[in-house]
Amino acid sequence: ASRDTCAITSCQATATPLSGLTANFAGEYQQTGCTVPPTFLWFFGDDGEGINQNVIHTFPEPGTYPWTFVVFIGDVQCDTSGTVTVPGP
């Protein structure tokens, strides 16, 4: 079998508060040589998780939460993280 030269060259994500306790999370990535589709994983600071490239998440209470976005393609991965503040109602 030929050796896969798949690489994720970069990944970015943004977290945008919407209203109340809800925020929109959007992930992006760039890859080269990959032939299998990517999978995505979000970790939110309230123990929540998401599995889509773009996710809307509602937090349990107002505050600032850490988040991490991970892209997996085959056996390579890229991750990025940040924080989001939701003001509440």
mmCIF file of C-alpha atoms in Angstrom:
data_model
loop_
_atom_site.group_PDB
_atom_site.id
_atom_site.type_symbol
_atom_site.label_atom_id
_atom_site.label_comp_id
_atom_site.label_asym_id
_atom_site.label_seq_id
_atom_site.Cartn_x
_atom_site.Cartn_y
_atom_site.Cartn_z
ATOM 1 C CA ALA A 1 0.000 0.000 0.000
ATOM 2 C CA SER A 2 1.228 3.493 -0.750
ATOM 3 C CA ARG A 3 2.108 5.637 2.202
ATOM 4 C CA ASP A 4 -0.477 8.315 2.937
ATOM 5 C CA THR A 5 1.088 11.784 2.986
ATOM 6 C CA CYS A 6 -1.895 13.363 4.693
ATOM 7 C CA ALA A 7 -1.181 16.460 6.759
ATOM 8 C CA ILE A 8 -3.342 19.078 8.429
ATOM 9 C CA THR A 9 -1.473 22.299 7.769
ATOM 10 C CA SER A 10 -3.534 24.490 10.094
ATOM 11 C CA CYS A 11 -6.756 24.738 12.045
ATOM 12 C CA GLN A 12 -8.637 27.693 13.467
ATOM 13 C CA ALA A 13 -11.868 28.210 15.336
ATOM 14 C CA THR A 14 -14.029 31.078 16.484
ATOM 15 C CA ALA A 15 -16.541 31.296 19.316
ATOM 16 C CA THR A 16 -19.220 33.966 19.068
ATOM 17 C CA PRO A 17 -21.758 34.586 21.855
ATOM 18 C CA LEU A 18 -25.287 34.693 20.422
ATOM 19 C CA SER A 19 -27.764 35.496 23.186
ATOM 20 C CA GLY A 20 -28.269 34.434 26.763
ATOM 21 C CA LEU A 21 -26.158 31.344 27.431
ATOM 22 C CA THR A 22 -25.697 30.288 23.803
ATOM 23 C CA ALA A 23 -22.610 30.617 21.595
ATOM 24 C CA ASN A 24 -21.816 29.698 18.009
ATOM 25 C CA PHE A 25 -18.614 27.742 17.394
ATOM 26 C CA ALA A 26 -17.121 27.568 13.901
ATOM 27 C CA GLY A 27 -14.082 25.507 12.971
ATOM 28 C CA GLU A 28 -11.855 25.657 9.917
ATOM 29 C CA TYR A 29 -8.885 23.624 8.759
ATOM 30 C CA GLN A 30 -6.518 23.278 5.832
ATOM 31 C CA GLN A 31 -5.108 19.930 4.737
ATOM 32 C CA THR A 32 -2.893 18.501 2.054
ATOM 33 C CA GLY A 33 -2.785 14.990 0.629
ATOM 34 C CA CYS A 34 -5.643 13.616 2.702
ATOM 35 C CA THR A 35 -8.062 11.190 1.081
ATOM 36 C CA VAL A 36 -10.294 10.315 4.037
ATOM 37 C CA PRO A 37 -12.942 12.683 5.393
ATOM 38 C CA PRO A 38 -12.227 14.594 8.588
ATOM 39 C CA THR A 39 -13.949 14.145 11.900
ATOM 40 C CA PHE A 40 -14.396 16.953 14.387
ATOM 41 C CA LEU A 41 -14.564 17.179 18.147
ATOM 42 C CA TRP A 42 -15.347 20.163 20.324
ATOM 43 C CA PHE A 43 -14.757 20.226 24.058
ATOM 44 C CA PHE A 44 -16.594 22.863 26.052
ATOM 45 C CA GLY A 45 -15.661 23.976 29.552
ATOM 46 C CA ASP A 46 -18.956 22.704 30.981
ATOM 47 C CA ASP A 47 -18.177 19.047 30.071
ATOM 48 C CA GLY A 48 -20.234 19.354 26.884
ATOM 49 C CA GLU A 49 -18.950 18.068 23.544
ATOM 50 C CA GLY A 50 -19.783 18.579 19.883
ATOM 51 C CA ILE A 51 -19.010 16.479 16.810
ATOM 52 C CA ASN A 52 -19.781 18.816 13.899
ATOM 53 C CA GLN A 53 -17.500 21.352 12.240
ATOM 54 C CA ASN A 54 -19.870 24.133 13.318
ATOM 55 C CA VAL A 55 -21.818 23.851 16.569
ATOM 56 C CA ILE A 56 -24.212 25.939 18.619
ATOM 57 C CA HIS A 57 -23.775 25.219 22.319
ATOM 58 C CA THR A 58 -25.744 26.413 25.334
ATOM 59 C CA PHE A 59 -23.906 26.719 28.640
ATOM 60 C CA PRO A 60 -25.532 26.073 32.024
ATOM 61 C CA GLU A 61 -24.843 29.487 33.556
ATOM 62 C CA PRO A 62 -23.192 32.820 32.735
ATOM 63 C CA GLY A 63 -19.416 32.915 32.738
ATOM 64 C CA THR A 64 -16.241 32.462 30.746
ATOM 65 C CA TYR A 65 -15.622 28.936 29.460
ATOM 66 C CA PRO A 66 -12.604 27.344 27.791
ATOM 67 C CA TRP A 67 -13.108 25.435 24.550
ATOM 68 C CA THR A 68 -11.009 23.218 22.307
ATOM 69 C CA PHE A 69 -11.592 22.315 18.654
ATOM 70 C CA VAL A 70 -9.922 19.181 17.274
ATOM 71 C CA VAL A 71 -9.769 17.996 13.669
ATOM 72 C CA PHE A 72 -8.877 14.357 12.991
ATOM 73 C CA ILE A 73 -8.020 13.038 9.536
ATOM 74 C CA GLY A 74 -6.871 9.448 9.673
ATOM 75 C CA ASP A 75 -4.088 9.376 12.263
ATOM 76 C CA VAL A 76 -3.204 13.070 12.092
ATOM 77 C CA GLN A 77 -4.843 15.772 14.147
ATOM 78 C CA CYS A 78 -4.806 19.492 14.780
ATOM 79 C CA ASP A 79 -6.276 21.343 17.710
ATOM 80 C CA THR A 80 -6.862 24.931 18.743
ATOM 81 C CA SER A 81 -8.442 26.411 21.841
ATOM 82 C CA GLY A 82 -9.710 29.612 23.394
ATOM 83 C CA THR A 83 -12.341 31.000 25.710
ATOM 84 C CA VAL A 84 -15.859 32.368 25.278
ATOM 85 C CA THR A 85 -17.894 34.513 27.657
ATOM 86 C CA VAL A 86 -21.678 34.126 27.763
ATOM 87 C CA PRO A 87 -23.477 36.888 29.678
ATOM 88 C CA GLY A 88 -26.689 35.033 30.412
ATOM 89 C CA PRO A 89 -30.230 36.374 30.151
#
